[in-house]
Each structure stands twice: as structure tokens, then as C-alpha cells.
Amino acid sequence: MALVLTDTLSRPLRTLRISVTDRCNFRCPYCMPREVFASDYPFLDRSEILRYEEIERLVAIFVAHGVRKVRLTGGEPLLRRGLPDLVRCLARIPGVEDLALTTNGALLADLAKPLKEAGLQRLTVSLDTLDAPKFKELSDSEVPLNRVLSGLEAARSEGFGPIKLNCVLQRGINDDEIVALAKFARQGGYILRFIEFMDVGTQNGWKLDAVVPADEVLAKVSEVWEIEPVQEPLAGRVADRWRYRDGSGEFGVIASVTKAFCGGCDRARLSAEGSVYSCLFAGSGVNLKTALRNGSSDSDIGAIIANTWKRRDDRYSELRGAETTPARKVEMFHIGG
Ligand code: SAM
Ligand code: SF4
Ligand code: SF4
């Protein structure tokens, strides 16, 4: 029987997001702006990032402390060599009930099949625009939009449940595509999630007036289709879910700026170099790699995890703007979204 660990706000530890690399083949300005993350940027060395067997060991320890859902992310997780091998190992850990991955989709056409065969259950693909020139600008890469769309198609034909699409909206950049993206998702059977542009990290030049509020998204979608909310328990909830009344699926809005809600946040985040963070906006993490590499036992490492969670009082999004918010925040590509 796994422990039920709760933090100072009675939130259980249920979800672990693992960044498997800090590198990426895109340079989305809201995450890794090229001016900062140029070719001389000191990304982590191979020896600094957790090896697959270390991740596997940590996941088993996290599961013993209540984790049931695991999501692989990054950086771009598909850049990490042999990722299906890691998926295969994690899928075999008893207690991992949900194994998912978030990707920019650039390498998905080739990897959808091996990932599915390895036991990956769910996929989220980031897609901010359906316009090819705009895609080039938003991803600041040479990868054409079509490659992501073929990756999505490949994933769909592998039979990954309903695939989610993450779309970060920015004022004046892609807020004119809300209906087009919703239509694309409805037709393809994808669950689109509109995400409010967040002030993660310190490098993305975030400004409140670039945020497209969730209410505006709902108003635009409901001008075209009749929608109704999907009721669900608060625990672990991230997105507000809405369904189309004509039965053609659902979409979500992640309103972490305008309707922040930390009350159901059950997520811990493991960085590529093996530190655990209790909040997306945390200023620092707790190092687990040293313990992994100095011969500590599983119960020693479990105690570090338990202490970190028990002390947790994060609710950054709810406090955003208050004086208590940290000045130094971890970058998103370190710990994934
Ligand atoms: N590279 C993968 C991808 O883009 O899907 C996985 C890592 S990425 C950090 C995870 C998610 O975070 C993506 O859907 C991305 O759009 C989102 N994201 C990154 N920066 C963001 C920001 N400033 N505000 C909101 N979402 C952001
Ligand atoms: Fe890379 Fe994902 Fe960040 Fe874009 S959002 S730069 S794809 S890690
Ligand atoms: Fe969870 Fe921190 Fe986001 Fe609140 S701000 S939902 S505590 S990650």
C-alpha cells in the first residue's frame, strides 16, 4: 500500500513530470528565446543528466510515495536518444497508471510507433498555429509545420487515445486563430487546450497584456458552437473542460493567469539534472542526483522526497504579483510544462 503524502495545504502527491533533456530543436520565444539560448548556451553535459536507470529508480520511489501519473517532457523529450527504452521501463513499474508525453511533434512521425509499442499511453502535442509562415516564426526553427502535422497523423494512426493539443495564445500573434484551431481539433478528434501565456522563468519577456484571457477564448468558441462545461472533481485538475453540445468532442482552457487555481495541484517536477521542484514557478529544487549517485538507499531518497512534499506550500499562480513571489524562477525547459 503506497503512502498518501500530503503537503501543508492537504494536497496529495499524485503526478510526476520528468524533463528528460534541457535541449530543444525549437526556440519558441515564450520558452527558449534564441537571444538567450544561442549556440553557445551551456546546456547540461551528458554526465550531468539522469541516466535512464536513475530515472527508473526514482519513478519507483515516487510511486511508493503516491505518484500514479507520469509525464515525460523537456526541453524536447524526443531528442533524447532511445526514449522508447525509458518508456518501456517506466511502463513496467507497478503503480504507474498513466504514462504520457508532451512533445513539439517535430520527430513524432518516426517515433510514434516505437513509443506506442513501448507502452506510452497518452500524447500531448504542442501546436500554436496552423499557418506555416507563422509556425516558422513561433517555433523559430527550420522544422516545417507539415512535419508536426505528419507526426500528429502518425500518432493518431497508432491508436493513441484522444491526443491533446497544447496551444499557448499570445495577443496579436495567434489570438486570431482560436476558431480555426478549434475546428482543426474537432475534425481530427483531438482535445485542444488553450493555455494562457505564463510568466514562467525570467527570460521570455512576459507581459500581462500579451495574455489572452480564458473568458475571451470561451466567448469566441461559443459564437460558433454551443458548448457546456464538463463537470469533474477538483483534485489534480489543470484545465477547465468544455464539451461541444453537438457531441463532437471537447476542449479545455488552462487559465493559470486569469483564474489561477493551485488547490488541486498534485504535481512534482523532476529536472533533467535530477532535482525535484514542487512548483512550476519554484526558485530552486531539491537535489536527488547526489543521493542517487552516492549509494543512498531507496528509503533515504524516499525520505528526501517525503520531506520536500510535506513542507510544500506553493501556490504561485494564486499569489502572482504579491510580494511573496520568488524573484528567481526556474526556466520551463528545465522542468517541462
Ligand atoms: N518541447 C515540448 C513541447 O513544446 O511540447 C515539451 C516541453 S514544453 C516546455 C511543454 C509545454 O509548455 C508546451 O506545450 C509549451 O507550449 C508550454 N509552454 C512553454 N512556455 C510557456 C509559457 N511561457 N506559457 C505557457 N505555456 C508554455
Ligand atoms: Fe522547445 Fe517546447 Fe520550449 Fe518550444 S515550448 S522551446 S518546443 S521546450
Ligand atoms: Fe501548482 Fe505552482 Fe502551478 Fe500553483 S503555480 S498550480 S502550485 S505548479
mmCIF file of C-alpha atoms and ligand atoms in Angstrom:
data_model
loop_
_atom_site.group_PDB
_atom_site.id
_atom_site.type_symbol
_atom_site.label_atom_id
_atom_site.label_comp_id
_atom_site.label_asym_id
_atom_site.label_seq_id
_atom_site.Cartn_x
_atom_site.Cartn_y
_atom_site.Cartn_z
ATOM 1 C CA MET A 1 0.000 0.000 0.000
ATOM 2 C CA ALA A 2 1.538 3.326 -1.091
ATOM 3 C CA LEU A 3 1.842 6.225 1.311
ATOM 4 C CA VAL A 4 -0.564 9.098 0.928
ATOM 5 C CA LEU A 5 1.715 12.085 1.315
ATOM 6 C CA THR A 6 0.078 15.445 1.680
ATOM 7 C CA ASP A 7 1.576 18.918 1.674
ATOM 8 C CA THR A 8 0.808 21.812 4.038
ATOM 9 C CA LEU A 9 -2.348 22.554 2.014
ATOM 10 C CA SER A 10 -3.527 18.902 2.145
ATOM 11 C CA ARG A 11 -2.684 18.263 -1.498
ATOM 12 C CA PRO A 12 -1.550 14.701 -2.251
ATOM 13 C CA LEU A 13 1.445 13.837 -4.428
ATOM 14 C CA ARG A 14 -0.016 12.095 -7.484
ATOM 15 C CA THR A 15 1.716 13.315 -10.629
ATOM 16 C CA LEU A 16 5.359 13.416 -11.655
ATOM 17 C CA ARG A 17 6.554 15.342 -14.689
ATOM 18 C CA ILE A 18 10.017 14.412 -15.826
ATOM 19 C CA SER A 19 12.200 16.575 -18.023
ATOM 20 C CA VAL A 20 14.449 14.119 -19.857
ATOM 21 C CA THR A 21 16.569 16.791 -21.548
ATOM 22 C CA ASP A 22 17.118 20.548 -21.329
ATOM 23 C CA ARG A 23 17.762 20.728 -25.087
ATOM 24 C CA CYS A 24 15.290 21.586 -27.798
ATOM 25 C CA ASN A 25 15.143 21.766 -31.591
ATOM 26 C CA PHE A 26 12.762 24.771 -31.381
ATOM 27 C CA ARG A 27 13.353 28.202 -29.920
ATOM 28 C CA CYS A 28 9.805 29.283 -29.051
ATOM 29 C CA PRO A 29 10.304 32.866 -27.808
ATOM 30 C CA TYR A 30 7.947 32.293 -24.861
ATOM 31 C CA CYS A 31 10.133 29.450 -23.611
ATOM 32 C CA MET A 32 13.681 29.495 -25.021
ATOM 33 C CA PRO A 33 14.232 32.793 -26.839
ATOM 34 C CA ARG A 34 17.145 32.471 -29.270
ATOM 35 C CA GLU A 35 18.890 35.584 -27.973
ATOM 36 C CA VAL A 36 19.378 33.778 -24.673
ATOM 37 C CA PHE A 37 19.544 30.155 -25.799
ATOM 38 C CA ALA A 38 22.083 30.608 -28.586
ATOM 39 C CA SER A 39 24.550 28.023 -29.884
ATOM 40 C CA ASP A 40 26.996 28.820 -27.064
ATOM 41 C CA TYR A 41 24.393 28.324 -24.317
ATOM 42 C CA PRO A 42 25.780 25.973 -21.649
ATOM 43 C CA PHE A 43 23.306 23.137 -21.855
ATOM 44 C CA LEU A 44 23.845 20.246 -19.487
ATOM 45 C CA ASP A 45 26.567 17.766 -20.196
ATOM 46 C CA ARG A 46 25.620 14.132 -20.748
ATOM 47 C CA SER A 47 27.177 13.168 -17.420
ATOM 48 C CA GLU A 48 25.029 15.735 -15.615
ATOM 49 C CA ILE A 49 21.646 14.463 -16.766
ATOM 50 C CA LEU A 50 19.985 11.489 -15.154
ATOM 51 C CA ARG A 51 20.573 8.151 -16.849
ATOM 52 C CA TYR A 52 17.528 6.048 -17.721
ATOM 53 C CA GLU A 53 18.172 3.580 -14.906
ATOM 54 C CA GLU A 54 18.347 6.505 -12.462
ATOM 55 C CA ILE A 55 15.022 7.878 -13.710
ATOM 56 C CA GLU A 56 13.502 4.406 -13.450
ATOM 57 C CA ARG A 57 14.694 4.025 -9.872
ATOM 58 C CA LEU A 58 13.355 7.451 -8.910
ATOM 59 C CA VAL A 59 9.981 6.795 -10.504
ATOM 60 C CA ALA A 60 9.619 3.588 -8.482
ATOM 61 C CA ILE A 61 10.407 5.574 -5.311
ATOM 62 C CA PHE A 62 7.941 8.323 -6.270
ATOM 63 C CA VAL A 63 5.293 5.659 -6.910
ATOM 64 C CA ALA A 64 5.888 4.290 -3.423
ATOM 65 C CA HIS A 65 5.098 7.815 -2.221
ATOM 66 C CA GLY A 66 1.800 8.093 -4.058
ATOM 67 C CA VAL A 67 2.591 9.039 -7.670
ATOM 68 C CA ARG A 68 0.246 7.409 -10.201
ATOM 69 C CA LYS A 69 0.680 9.572 -13.276
ATOM 70 C CA VAL A 70 3.971 10.156 -15.054
ATOM 71 C CA ARG A 71 4.552 12.569 -17.933
ATOM 72 C CA LEU A 72 7.784 12.845 -19.910
ATOM 73 C CA THR A 73 8.647 16.295 -21.152
ATOM 74 C CA GLY A 74 11.599 18.630 -21.609
ATOM 75 C CA GLY A 75 13.133 20.539 -23.465
ATOM 76 C CA GLU A 76 12.100 18.363 -26.330
ATOM 77 C CA PRO A 77 11.859 14.805 -24.995
ATOM 78 C CA LEU A 78 12.047 13.158 -28.424
ATOM 79 C CA LEU A 79 15.592 14.487 -28.798
ATOM 80 C CA ARG A 80 16.765 12.152 -26.044
ATOM 81 C CA ARG A 81 18.267 9.093 -27.674
ATOM 82 C CA GLY A 82 16.476 5.783 -27.104
ATOM 83 C CA LEU A 83 13.458 7.349 -25.401
ATOM 84 C CA PRO A 84 11.250 4.284 -26.113
ATOM 85 C CA ASP A 85 13.656 2.278 -23.906
ATOM 86 C CA LEU A 86 12.866 4.574 -20.985
ATOM 87 C CA VAL A 87 9.144 4.372 -21.735
ATOM 88 C CA ARG A 88 9.335 0.561 -21.743
ATOM 89 C CA CYS A 89 10.980 0.528 -18.308
ATOM 90 C CA LEU A 90 8.550 3.036 -16.793
ATOM 91 C CA ALA A 91 5.504 1.287 -18.245
ATOM 92 C CA ARG A 92 6.528 -1.861 -16.363
ATOM 93 C CA ILE A 93 6.637 -0.194 -12.931
ATOM 94 C CA PRO A 94 3.619 -1.416 -10.934
ATOM 95 C CA GLY A 95 1.567 1.586 -9.825
ATOM 96 C CA VAL A 96 2.256 3.766 -12.895
ATOM 97 C CA GLU A 97 -1.336 4.018 -14.063
ATOM 98 C CA ASP A 98 -0.886 6.742 -16.627
ATOM 99 C CA LEU A 99 2.195 7.294 -18.775
ATOM 100 C CA ALA A 100 2.129 10.327 -21.051
ATOM 101 C CA LEU A 101 4.449 12.552 -23.070
ATOM 102 C CA THR A 102 4.422 16.185 -24.199
ATOM 103 C CA THR A 103 6.274 16.961 -27.433
ATOM 104 C CA ASN A 104 6.603 19.641 -30.073
ATOM 105 C CA GLY A 105 5.925 16.885 -32.613
ATOM 106 C CA ALA A 106 8.905 17.542 -34.895
ATOM 107 C CA LEU A 107 10.237 13.982 -34.523
ATOM 108 C CA LEU A 108 6.945 12.258 -33.877
ATOM 109 C CA ALA A 109 6.391 10.808 -37.349
ATOM 110 C CA ASP A 110 9.281 8.384 -36.765
ATOM 111 C CA LEU A 111 8.801 7.841 -33.050
ATOM 112 C CA ALA A 112 5.029 7.422 -32.650
ATOM 113 C CA LYS A 113 5.174 3.691 -33.393
ATOM 114 C CA PRO A 114 8.124 2.735 -31.158
ATOM 115 C CA LEU A 115 6.693 4.853 -28.329
ATOM 116 C CA LYS A 116 3.319 3.169 -28.602
ATOM 117 C CA GLU A 117 4.920 -0.267 -28.723
ATOM 118 C CA ALA A 118 6.965 0.598 -25.643
ATOM 119 C CA GLY A 119 3.797 1.285 -23.651
ATOM 120 C CA LEU A 120 3.255 5.049 -23.874
ATOM 121 C CA GLN A 121 -0.431 5.655 -23.202
ATOM 122 C CA ARG A 122 -1.106 9.298 -23.945
ATOM 123 C CA LEU A 123 0.347 12.107 -26.009
ATOM 124 C CA THR A 124 0.153 15.876 -25.980
ATOM 125 C CA VAL A 125 1.477 17.748 -28.997
ATOM 126 C CA SER A 126 2.104 21.493 -28.885
ATOM 127 C CA LEU A 127 0.542 23.390 -31.782
ATOM 128 C CA ASP A 128 0.223 27.170 -31.602
ATOM 129 C CA THR A 129 -0.729 27.922 -35.194
ATOM 130 C CA LEU A 130 -1.977 26.343 -38.424
ATOM 131 C CA ASP A 131 -0.266 28.941 -40.551
ATOM 132 C CA ALA A 132 3.046 27.683 -41.998
ATOM 133 C CA PRO A 133 4.976 31.006 -42.077
ATOM 134 C CA LYS A 134 3.723 31.884 -38.594
ATOM 135 C CA PHE A 135 4.751 28.449 -37.357
ATOM 136 C CA LYS A 136 8.301 29.127 -38.534
ATOM 137 C CA GLU A 137 8.307 32.359 -36.575
ATOM 138 C CA LEU A 138 6.725 30.913 -33.433
ATOM 139 C CA SER A 139 8.984 27.880 -33.287
ATOM 140 C CA ASP A 140 11.989 29.873 -34.581
ATOM 141 C CA SER A 141 13.208 26.710 -36.293
ATOM 142 C CA GLU A 142 13.656 25.208 -39.739
ATOM 143 C CA VAL A 143 11.110 22.494 -38.976
ATOM 144 C CA PRO A 144 8.101 22.947 -41.260
ATOM 145 C CA LEU A 145 4.570 22.869 -39.832
ATOM 146 C CA ASN A 146 3.840 19.900 -42.100
ATOM 147 C CA ARG A 147 6.313 17.778 -40.218
ATOM 148 C CA VAL A 148 4.415 18.309 -36.973
ATOM 149 C CA LEU A 149 1.124 17.609 -38.722
ATOM 150 C CA SER A 150 2.507 14.336 -40.150
ATOM 151 C CA GLY A 151 3.701 13.432 -36.665
ATOM 152 C CA LEU A 152 0.206 14.001 -35.348
ATOM 153 C CA GLU A 153 -1.243 11.871 -38.123
ATOM 154 C CA ALA A 154 1.244 9.087 -37.376
ATOM 155 C CA ALA A 155 0.318 9.204 -33.681
ATOM 156 C CA ARG A 156 -3.367 9.075 -34.491
ATOM 157 C CA SER A 157 -2.932 6.031 -36.688
ATOM 158 C CA GLU A 158 -1.016 4.286 -33.888
ATOM 159 C CA GLY A 159 -4.193 4.490 -31.827
ATOM 160 C CA PHE A 160 -3.025 6.792 -29.033
ATOM 161 C CA GLY A 161 -6.286 7.617 -27.206
ATOM 162 C CA PRO A 162 -7.547 11.123 -27.804
ATOM 163 C CA ILE A 163 -4.397 13.142 -28.435
ATOM 164 C CA LYS A 164 -4.225 16.530 -26.745
ATOM 165 C CA LEU A 165 -3.026 19.666 -28.494
ATOM 166 C CA ASN A 166 -1.467 22.441 -26.407
ATOM 167 C CA CYS A 167 -1.882 25.934 -27.798
ATOM 168 C CA VAL A 168 -0.319 28.888 -25.995
ATOM 169 C CA LEU A 169 -2.204 32.003 -27.035
ATOM 170 C CA GLN A 170 -0.491 35.369 -27.324
ATOM 171 C CA ARG A 171 -2.231 38.645 -28.005
ATOM 172 C CA GLY A 172 -1.761 39.868 -31.555
ATOM 173 C CA ILE A 173 0.147 36.731 -32.515
ATOM 174 C CA ASN A 174 -2.251 33.801 -32.703
ATOM 175 C CA ASP A 175 -5.444 35.000 -30.989
ATOM 176 C CA ASP A 176 -6.975 35.307 -34.471
ATOM 177 C CA GLU A 177 -6.737 31.518 -34.845
ATOM 178 C CA ILE A 178 -8.875 30.406 -31.899
ATOM 179 C CA VAL A 179 -11.775 29.229 -34.047
ATOM 180 C CA ALA A 180 -9.550 27.755 -36.784
ATOM 181 C CA LEU A 181 -7.597 25.726 -34.227
ATOM 182 C CA ALA A 182 -10.803 24.568 -32.534
ATOM 183 C CA LYS A 183 -12.174 23.473 -35.904
ATOM 184 C CA PHE A 184 -8.983 21.591 -36.746
ATOM 185 C CA ALA A 185 -9.121 19.774 -33.406
ATOM 186 C CA ARG A 186 -12.828 18.928 -33.708
ATOM 187 C CA GLN A 187 -12.306 17.477 -37.161
ATOM 188 C CA GLY A 188 -9.253 15.454 -36.170
ATOM 189 C CA GLY A 189 -10.684 14.153 -32.893
ATOM 190 C CA TYR A 190 -8.034 15.977 -30.834
ATOM 191 C CA ILE A 191 -8.608 17.628 -27.466
ATOM 192 C CA LEU A 192 -7.361 21.170 -27.831
ATOM 193 C CA ARG A 193 -6.223 23.026 -24.724
ATOM 194 C CA PHE A 194 -5.795 26.755 -24.939
ATOM 195 C CA ILE A 195 -3.117 27.834 -22.488
ATOM 196 C CA GLU A 196 -2.737 31.340 -21.139
ATOM 197 C CA PHE A 197 0.774 32.658 -21.791
ATOM 198 C CA MET A 198 2.553 32.308 -18.452
ATOM 199 C CA ASP A 199 5.368 34.163 -16.740
ATOM 200 C CA VAL A 200 7.468 31.027 -16.373
ATOM 201 C CA GLY A 201 11.185 31.557 -15.929
ATOM 202 C CA THR A 202 12.706 35.001 -16.296
ATOM 203 C CA GLN A 203 13.735 35.124 -19.939
ATOM 204 C CA ASN A 204 10.567 35.183 -22.006
ATOM 205 C CA GLY A 205 9.671 38.878 -21.740
ATOM 206 C CA TRP A 206 6.224 38.051 -20.351
ATOM 207 C CA LYS A 207 3.728 40.883 -20.050
ATOM 208 C CA LEU A 208 0.210 40.687 -18.736
ATOM 209 C CA ASP A 209 -1.220 42.395 -21.803
ATOM 210 C CA ALA A 210 0.088 39.575 -24.014
ATOM 211 C CA VAL A 211 -2.172 37.114 -22.173
ATOM 212 C CA VAL A 212 -5.403 36.157 -23.927
ATOM 213 C CA PRO A 213 -7.852 35.529 -21.062
ATOM 214 C CA ALA A 214 -9.726 32.234 -20.924
ATOM 215 C CA ASP A 215 -13.067 34.081 -20.947
ATOM 216 C CA GLU A 216 -12.253 35.578 -24.308
ATOM 217 C CA VAL A 217 -11.459 32.122 -25.696
ATOM 218 C CA LEU A 218 -14.766 30.772 -24.429
ATOM 219 C CA ALA A 219 -16.652 33.722 -25.918
ATOM 220 C CA LYS A 220 -15.034 33.205 -29.326
ATOM 221 C CA VAL A 221 -15.656 29.465 -29.405
ATOM 222 C CA SER A 222 -19.250 29.811 -28.237
ATOM 223 C CA GLU A 223 -20.005 32.311 -31.010
ATOM 224 C CA VAL A 224 -19.564 29.384 -33.405
ATOM 225 C CA TRP A 225 -20.590 26.266 -31.462
ATOM 226 C CA GLU A 226 -22.798 25.589 -28.463
ATOM 227 C CA ILE A 227 -20.668 24.457 -25.544
ATOM 228 C CA GLU A 228 -21.198 23.335 -21.954
ATOM 229 C CA PRO A 229 -18.813 22.711 -19.058
ATOM 230 C CA VAL A 230 -17.664 19.192 -18.240
ATOM 231 C CA GLN A 231 -18.058 18.700 -14.501
ATOM 232 C CA GLU A 232 -15.226 16.901 -12.785
ATOM 233 C CA PRO A 233 -13.608 16.664 -9.372
ATOM 234 C CA LEU A 234 -11.167 19.420 -8.419
ATOM 235 C CA ALA A 235 -8.340 17.090 -7.392
ATOM 236 C CA GLY A 236 -5.497 17.131 -9.882
ATOM 237 C CA ARG A 237 -7.449 19.311 -12.282
ATOM 238 C CA VAL A 238 -5.444 21.568 -14.574
ATOM 239 C CA ALA A 239 -7.791 22.621 -17.364
ATOM 240 C CA ASP A 240 -11.378 23.790 -17.323
ATOM 241 C CA ARG A 241 -13.024 21.327 -19.683
ATOM 242 C CA TRP A 242 -15.798 22.190 -22.105
ATOM 243 C CA ARG A 243 -17.743 19.915 -24.460
ATOM 244 C CA TYR A 244 -19.437 20.724 -27.738
ATOM 245 C CA ARG A 245 -23.172 20.194 -27.419
ATOM 246 C CA ASP A 246 -23.304 18.508 -30.835
ATOM 247 C CA GLY A 247 -21.241 15.635 -29.389
ATOM 248 C CA SER A 248 -18.105 16.355 -31.425
ATOM 249 C CA GLY A 249 -15.648 16.244 -28.581
ATOM 250 C CA GLU A 250 -14.281 18.674 -26.028
ATOM 251 C CA PHE A 251 -11.621 21.294 -25.450
ATOM 252 C CA GLY A 252 -10.024 22.905 -22.409
ATOM 253 C CA VAL A 253 -8.697 26.209 -21.180
ATOM 254 C CA ILE A 254 -5.748 26.426 -18.835
ATOM 255 C CA ALA A 255 -6.272 29.769 -17.157
ATOM 256 C CA SER A 256 -3.257 29.860 -14.917
ATOM 257 C CA VAL A 257 -3.111 33.653 -15.066
ATOM 258 C CA THR A 258 -6.693 34.933 -15.042
ATOM 259 C CA LYS A 259 -8.288 32.128 -12.988
ATOM 260 C CA ALA A 260 -5.399 30.672 -11.103
ATOM 261 C CA PHE A 261 -6.193 27.624 -9.091
ATOM 262 C CA CYS A 262 -3.489 25.838 -7.122
ATOM 263 C CA GLY A 263 -5.855 23.990 -4.782
ATOM 264 C CA GLY A 264 -5.784 20.746 -6.780
ATOM 265 C CA CYS A 265 -2.121 20.842 -7.787
ATOM 266 C CA ASP A 266 -0.703 17.383 -7.157
ATOM 267 C CA ARG A 267 2.396 17.684 -9.363
ATOM 268 C CA ALA A 268 6.062 17.313 -8.606
ATOM 269 C CA ARG A 269 8.609 18.034 -11.322
ATOM 270 C CA LEU A 270 11.928 16.328 -11.865
ATOM 271 C CA SER A 271 14.525 18.269 -13.837
ATOM 272 C CA ALA A 272 16.861 16.639 -16.334
ATOM 273 C CA GLU A 273 19.739 17.002 -13.877
ATOM 274 C CA GLY A 274 17.810 15.275 -11.122
ATOM 275 C CA SER A 275 16.350 17.956 -8.872
ATOM 276 C CA VAL A 276 12.759 17.876 -7.715
ATOM 277 C CA TYR A 277 10.634 21.037 -7.863
ATOM 278 C CA SER A 278 7.322 21.370 -6.102
ATOM 279 C CA CYS A 279 6.006 24.178 -8.332
ATOM 280 C CA LEU A 280 6.389 25.288 -11.943
ATOM 281 C CA PHE A 281 7.445 28.671 -10.607
ATOM 282 C CA ALA A 282 9.808 27.494 -7.900
ATOM 283 C CA GLY A 283 13.069 29.352 -7.361
ATOM 284 C CA SER A 284 15.051 26.232 -6.564
ATOM 285 C CA GLY A 285 14.774 22.472 -6.464
ATOM 286 C CA VAL A 286 15.902 19.733 -4.129
ATOM 287 C CA ASN A 287 18.833 17.737 -5.439
ATOM 288 C CA LEU A 288 18.156 13.979 -5.715
ATOM 289 C CA LYS A 289 21.036 13.142 -8.047
ATOM 290 C CA THR A 290 23.681 13.327 -5.358
ATOM 291 C CA ALA A 291 21.778 10.822 -3.248
ATOM 292 C CA LEU A 292 21.246 8.609 -6.313
ATOM 293 C CA ARG A 293 24.969 8.595 -7.039
ATOM 294 C CA ASN A 294 26.432 8.355 -3.542
ATOM 295 C CA GLY A 295 24.993 4.989 -2.603
ATOM 296 C CA SER A 296 21.939 6.234 -0.674
ATOM 297 C CA SER A 297 19.194 3.677 -0.204
ATOM 298 C CA ASP A 298 15.717 3.954 -1.706
ATOM 299 C CA SER A 299 14.363 4.784 1.730
ATOM 300 C CA ASP A 300 16.902 7.632 2.162
ATOM 301 C CA ILE A 301 15.848 9.067 -1.190
ATOM 302 C CA GLY A 302 12.190 8.490 -0.329
ATOM 303 C CA ALA A 303 12.705 10.481 2.869
ATOM 304 C CA ILE A 304 14.051 13.455 0.889
ATOM 305 C CA ILE A 305 11.005 13.316 -1.395
ATOM 306 C CA ALA A 306 8.611 12.981 1.540
ATOM 307 C CA ASN A 307 10.170 15.928 3.379
ATOM 308 C CA THR A 308 10.062 18.091 0.283
ATOM 309 C CA TRP A 309 6.384 17.342 -0.271
ATOM 310 C CA LYS A 310 5.350 17.678 3.369
ATOM 311 C CA ARG A 311 6.893 21.159 3.532
ATOM 312 C CA ARG A 312 5.293 22.263 0.250
ATOM 313 C CA ASP A 313 3.160 25.404 0.424
ATOM 314 C CA ASP A 314 3.457 26.613 -3.197
ATOM 315 C CA ARG A 315 0.598 28.473 -4.788
ATOM 316 C CA TYR A 316 2.449 30.846 -7.046
ATOM 317 C CA SER A 317 -0.327 31.367 -9.588
ATOM 318 C CA GLU A 318 -2.784 32.323 -6.881
ATOM 319 C CA LEU A 319 -0.303 34.783 -5.387
ATOM 320 C CA ARG A 320 1.046 36.109 -8.685
ATOM 321 C CA GLY A 321 2.057 39.727 -8.264
ATOM 322 C CA ALA A 322 2.135 39.608 -4.481
ATOM 323 C CA GLU A 323 5.408 40.449 -2.778
ATOM 324 C CA THR A 324 5.952 36.870 -1.709
ATOM 325 C CA THR A 325 6.549 35.597 -5.254
ATOM 326 C CA PRO A 326 10.125 34.472 -5.949
ATOM 327 C CA ALA A 327 12.377 36.770 -7.982
ATOM 328 C CA ARG A 328 14.350 33.823 -9.311
ATOM 329 C CA LYS A 329 12.291 31.188 -11.094
ATOM 330 C CA VAL A 330 13.409 28.019 -12.795
ATOM 331 C CA GLU A 331 13.184 28.041 -16.613
ATOM 332 C CA MET A 332 10.364 25.957 -18.111
ATOM 333 C CA PHE A 333 12.659 23.892 -20.356
ATOM 334 C CA HIS A 334 14.451 22.665 -17.226
ATOM 335 C CA ILE A 335 11.408 21.124 -15.666
ATOM 336 C CA GLY A 336 8.949 20.841 -18.535
ATOM 337 C CA GLY A 337 5.498 22.410 -18.755
HETATM 338 N N1 SAM B 1 9.061 20.709 -26.031
HETATM 339 C C1 SAM B 1 7.838 20.101 -25.660
HETATM 340 C C2 SAM B 1 6.658 20.899 -26.185
HETATM 341 O O1 SAM B 1 6.846 22.048 -26.582
HETATM 342 O O2 SAM B 1 5.578 20.342 -26.185
HETATM 343 C C3 SAM B 1 7.694 19.833 -24.194
HETATM 344 C C4 SAM B 1 8.194 20.886 -23.232
HETATM 345 S S1 SAM B 1 7.320 22.436 -23.276
HETATM 346 C C5 SAM B 1 8.165 23.349 -22.049
HETATM 347 C C6 SAM B 1 5.766 21.976 -22.540
HETATM 348 C C7 SAM B 1 4.620 22.915 -22.787
HETATM 349 O O3 SAM B 1 4.882 24.141 -22.156
HETATM 350 C C8 SAM B 1 4.361 23.238 -24.254
HETATM 351 O O4 SAM B 1 3.034 22.926 -24.597
HETATM 352 C C9 SAM B 1 4.602 24.722 -24.330
HETATM 353 O O5 SAM B 1 3.772 25.345 -25.267
HETATM 354 C C10 SAM B 1 4.297 25.163 -22.918
HETATM 355 N N2 SAM B 1 4.925 26.445 -22.588
HETATM 356 C C11 SAM B 1 6.226 26.788 -22.708
HETATM 357 N N3 SAM B 1 6.422 28.066 -22.304
HETATM 358 C C12 SAM B 1 5.203 28.537 -21.914
HETATM 359 C C13 SAM B 1 4.729 29.773 -21.390
HETATM 360 N N4 SAM B 1 5.545 30.793 -21.204
HETATM 361 N N5 SAM B 1 3.414 29.893 -21.093
HETATM 362 C C14 SAM B 1 2.578 28.858 -21.274
HETATM 363 N N6 SAM B 1 2.962 27.655 -21.745
HETATM 364 C C15 SAM B 1 4.256 27.493 -22.076
HETATM 365 FE FE1 SF4 B 2 11.163 23.730 -27.041
HETATM 366 FE FE2 SF4 B 2 8.797 23.070 -26.081
HETATM 367 FE FE3 SF4 B 2 10.105 25.196 -25.108
HETATM 368 FE FE4 SF4 B 2 9.132 25.323 -27.570
HETATM 369 S S1 SF4 B 2 7.950 25.080 -25.686
HETATM 370 S S2 SF4 B 2 11.194 25.921 -26.944
HETATM 371 S S3 SF4 B 2 9.340 23.238 -28.240
HETATM 372 S S4 SF4 B 2 10.734 23.107 -24.936
HETATM 373 FE FE1 SF4 B 3 0.877 24.045 -8.994
HETATM 374 FE FE2 SF4 B 3 2.651 26.010 -8.648
HETATM 375 FE FE3 SF4 B 3 1.089 25.964 -10.831
HETATM 376 FE FE4 SF4 B 3 0.020 26.531 -8.435
HETATM 377 S S1 SF4 B 3 1.513 27.745 -9.529
HETATM 378 S S2 SF4 B 3 -0.831 25.125 -9.989
HETATM 379 S S3 SF4 B 3 1.258 25.188 -7.111
HETATM 380 S S4 SF4 B 3 2.654 24.452 -10.274
#
